[in-house]
Amino acid sequence: MSNQISPDGAAAGELPTPWGAALQSQLAEEETLLAWFQTDLDTQLHFVTGAVAVTNRRLLARGPHDAEWQSWPIQPELQLHHHDYAGVGTLELHDSKARLAIWRYTLGNNPAAQLLIEHFDRLRALKLGGPITPTSFPEALPDDVPVLSPPSTWALLRLWRFARPYRGLLLVGFVLTLASTAASLVAPYLTMPLMDKVLIPFQNGTPIDYSLVRLYLGGLLGSSLLAWLLGWGRTYILAWVSERIGADLRTATYKHLQTLPLQYFGGKRTGDLISRIGSESDRICVFLSLHLLDFATDVLMIIMTAVILFSINPSLAAVTLLPLPFIAWLIHLVRDRLRHGFERVDRIWSEITNVLADTIPGIRVVKAFAQERREVLRFREANNRNLAVNDRVNTLWSVFAPTITLLTETGLLVVWAFGIWLVGHEQITVGVLTAFLAYIGRFYLRLDSMSRIVSFTQKAAAGAKRIFDILDHVSNVPEPASPVHIGLIKGHIELRNVGFRYGNRSVMRGINLDIRPGEMIGLVGHSGSGKSTLVNLICRFYDVSRGQIRVDGVDIRSLSISDYRRNIGLVLQEPFLFFGTIAENIAYGKPEATRREIIAAARAAHAHEFILRLPHGYDSLAGERGQALSGGERQRISIARALLIDPPILILDEATSSVDTSTEKEIQKALDNLVRGRTTISIAHRLSTLRQADRLVVLDHGKIVEVGPHDELMARNGPYFRLHQAQEDGSVTVSNTYDWDEEQGGKSLETL
């Protein structure tokens, strides 16, 4: 939905019914509508529609049940306050005394609301001191939907950064290509003396000079063998180089992916990333090893052949070049269309890969809900879309390729006709025409081959663009230019006025917390209160939007990310195990660990006994994502993995929430061994698991509302007491409603 007004004052897109006509009727002379957005929630968060608009004179608004538009002339004392939480945006209008109005909307309308705020703030700043026109204001904010620009062939030139280490071998390959092309052009040239000095004189009664025949045939054989040898050398060298360029490209892309923050992966599909690193890089490798080599050979052959043709007969050579302008125009026309076609093919193919990446790891869920037919249908639909897009590309190509062949064949006929005319007027000999036709055949063959490489070039360019989209992405959790080395971390964590925004949504604000070395902190609160976000910030999976997090007195943003995270042990609610042996999974954070160390960690995690019951003990395979083990067994392997690295800081994220009571007791014993002597931050919905914590931190809507030991918080009868009572009564959170605090301009969450 458009929300930007064109420079002449007309809306770029109509306001939704019934707002458009009603609003236009409200505008006075010389009053220009600048921006608007649609509200879709009322104060009780029911879905109803309304509209808010700003003109060069005032702010207007109308709700679904309002009979008239409300209007506020823009004055310097008016202010718009914006905040959002849990998918709901709020916009408030204040003057110097009180709040005048409030509007709420889902965050899908947030870009339009932000644009309206920008216009409003600019008007306030100008204080109505001069004429305001729409061109004085910024353009519309970009939509969240990504815009896919066509890939450029120039993206292939960016591969030079990967080819630079092999430039010496590339130069050798180019010289060999030049030499082999020149050697292959010797044979047609020798047909001229064979015709004019041997065959035609023989037809006129002159005996054959066999010494000349041996000389010319020997030259033909020698040039062919030399061309073969040089061609073999350049093909091997360039193929060797291209394979390494492709391997370096894949490694660099995967390495760069490892440096990107979790936020990047949250917006990407696994199948799409796999497709880019796998099939796209493989396509580029094939292009470099085969088609680029052919293209270079074709270009050299055409240039060298053209030089020879003009040296033999300029007028006949000029006739040879007649089809070139038409072929060049066709290539330019088809190239642009192929760009779009192959970009669509890549996107559709990523959809197919995404279906596979979703269903194969989740095959247990698919079968449990008997959705095999549905997933087959989903795959078939993606496959049919891929087929349709490929059909359109193939239709275009099926017209282009024969057309190029027709043009080259027509050019050859023109050369025949003009050549016969020249022979008839005794301007060239038959030998010259024969050699010319031999060269022409190679010239047009290479021209036809070069035109067909357009398809492979555009495929490779599309793949290069998709890979460089990854490589060009800059991490918003950057490594420090000069990292601080603090040695062994003690585990003193300080959060100073920490705030965090996820996109346009404010998630945390005003967090102040001091965690002493060796202290165990329990994080509690309703779902969405900010517990996991706080842990992610401490682990530096995200960077704070304001404030700072310090460990042992040093801002974690000044530490090397990898060095810092080696001091953190993480036990997740859903432990992830890699396909490999049990021992390899335990030693994942410390690959050099000995078998003795691995067993000691497993014993401390209460995992040694069940591991010995497996068919191959510690060498048993965990299966894909640990599917060969139960949930409790996977969790204990995860705890052993954390124990092995002996971290000074430990993060427990709902470590026992998804297991039964008896398994929980086993895991709790392992956790008791794990937390001893470490700074521990534990998240748990089951408050009973946090009674051993030194302090409990109660979060609500991204803010700390209470801090203290269990007994002290229970005595306060505050938010923690209500959470505890809800669980004791068996009334665990099932639904949340928002109790909006009209005086504070915010909201608090109450669990019913």
PDB file of C-alpha atoms in Angstrom, residues 21 41 43 56 94-95 109 133 183 232 269 278 347 522 525 551 604 618 643 688:
ATOM      1  CA  ALA A  21     -12.884  10.889  -0.566  1.00  0.00           C
ATOM      2  CA  LEU A  41      -6.048  -1.846  15.860  1.00  0.00           C
ATOM      3  CA  THR A  43      -7.143   0.580  22.069  1.00  0.00           C
ATOM      4  CA  ASN A  56       1.598  20.888   5.145  1.00  0.00           C
ATOM      5  CA  HIS A  94       1.126  15.158  22.974  1.00  0.00           C
ATOM      6  CA  ASP A  95       1.175  18.860  23.613  1.00  0.00           C
ATOM      7  CA  ASN A 109       2.293  -0.498   8.815  1.00  0.00           C
ATOM      8  CA  THR A 133       6.065  21.542  -0.448  1.00  0.00           C
ATOM      9  CA  ALA A 183      48.838 -23.286 -34.695  1.00  0.00           C
ATOM     10  CA  TRP A 232      46.012 -30.069 -23.948  1.00  0.00           C
ATOM     11  CA  ARG A 269      16.243 -20.126   4.300  1.00  0.00           C
ATOM     12  CA  GLY A 278      26.867 -25.513  -3.595  1.00  0.00           C
ATOM     13  CA  ARG A 347      15.052 -18.283  -7.041  1.00  0.00           C
ATOM     14  CA  GLY A 522      17.988 -16.981  37.391  1.00  0.00           C
ATOM     15  CA  GLY A 525       9.325 -13.855  33.278  1.00  0.00           C
ATOM     16  CA  VAL A 551      33.025  -8.543  31.475  1.00  0.00           C
ATOM     17  CA  ALA A 604      30.128 -35.396  35.379  1.00  0.00           C
ATOM     18  CA  TYR A 618      31.575 -43.416  22.645  1.00  0.00           C
ATOM     19  CA  LEU A 643      31.733 -29.195  30.909  1.00  0.00           C
ATOM     20  CA  SER A 688      11.318 -24.678  41.202  1.00  0.00           C
TER      21      SER A 688
END
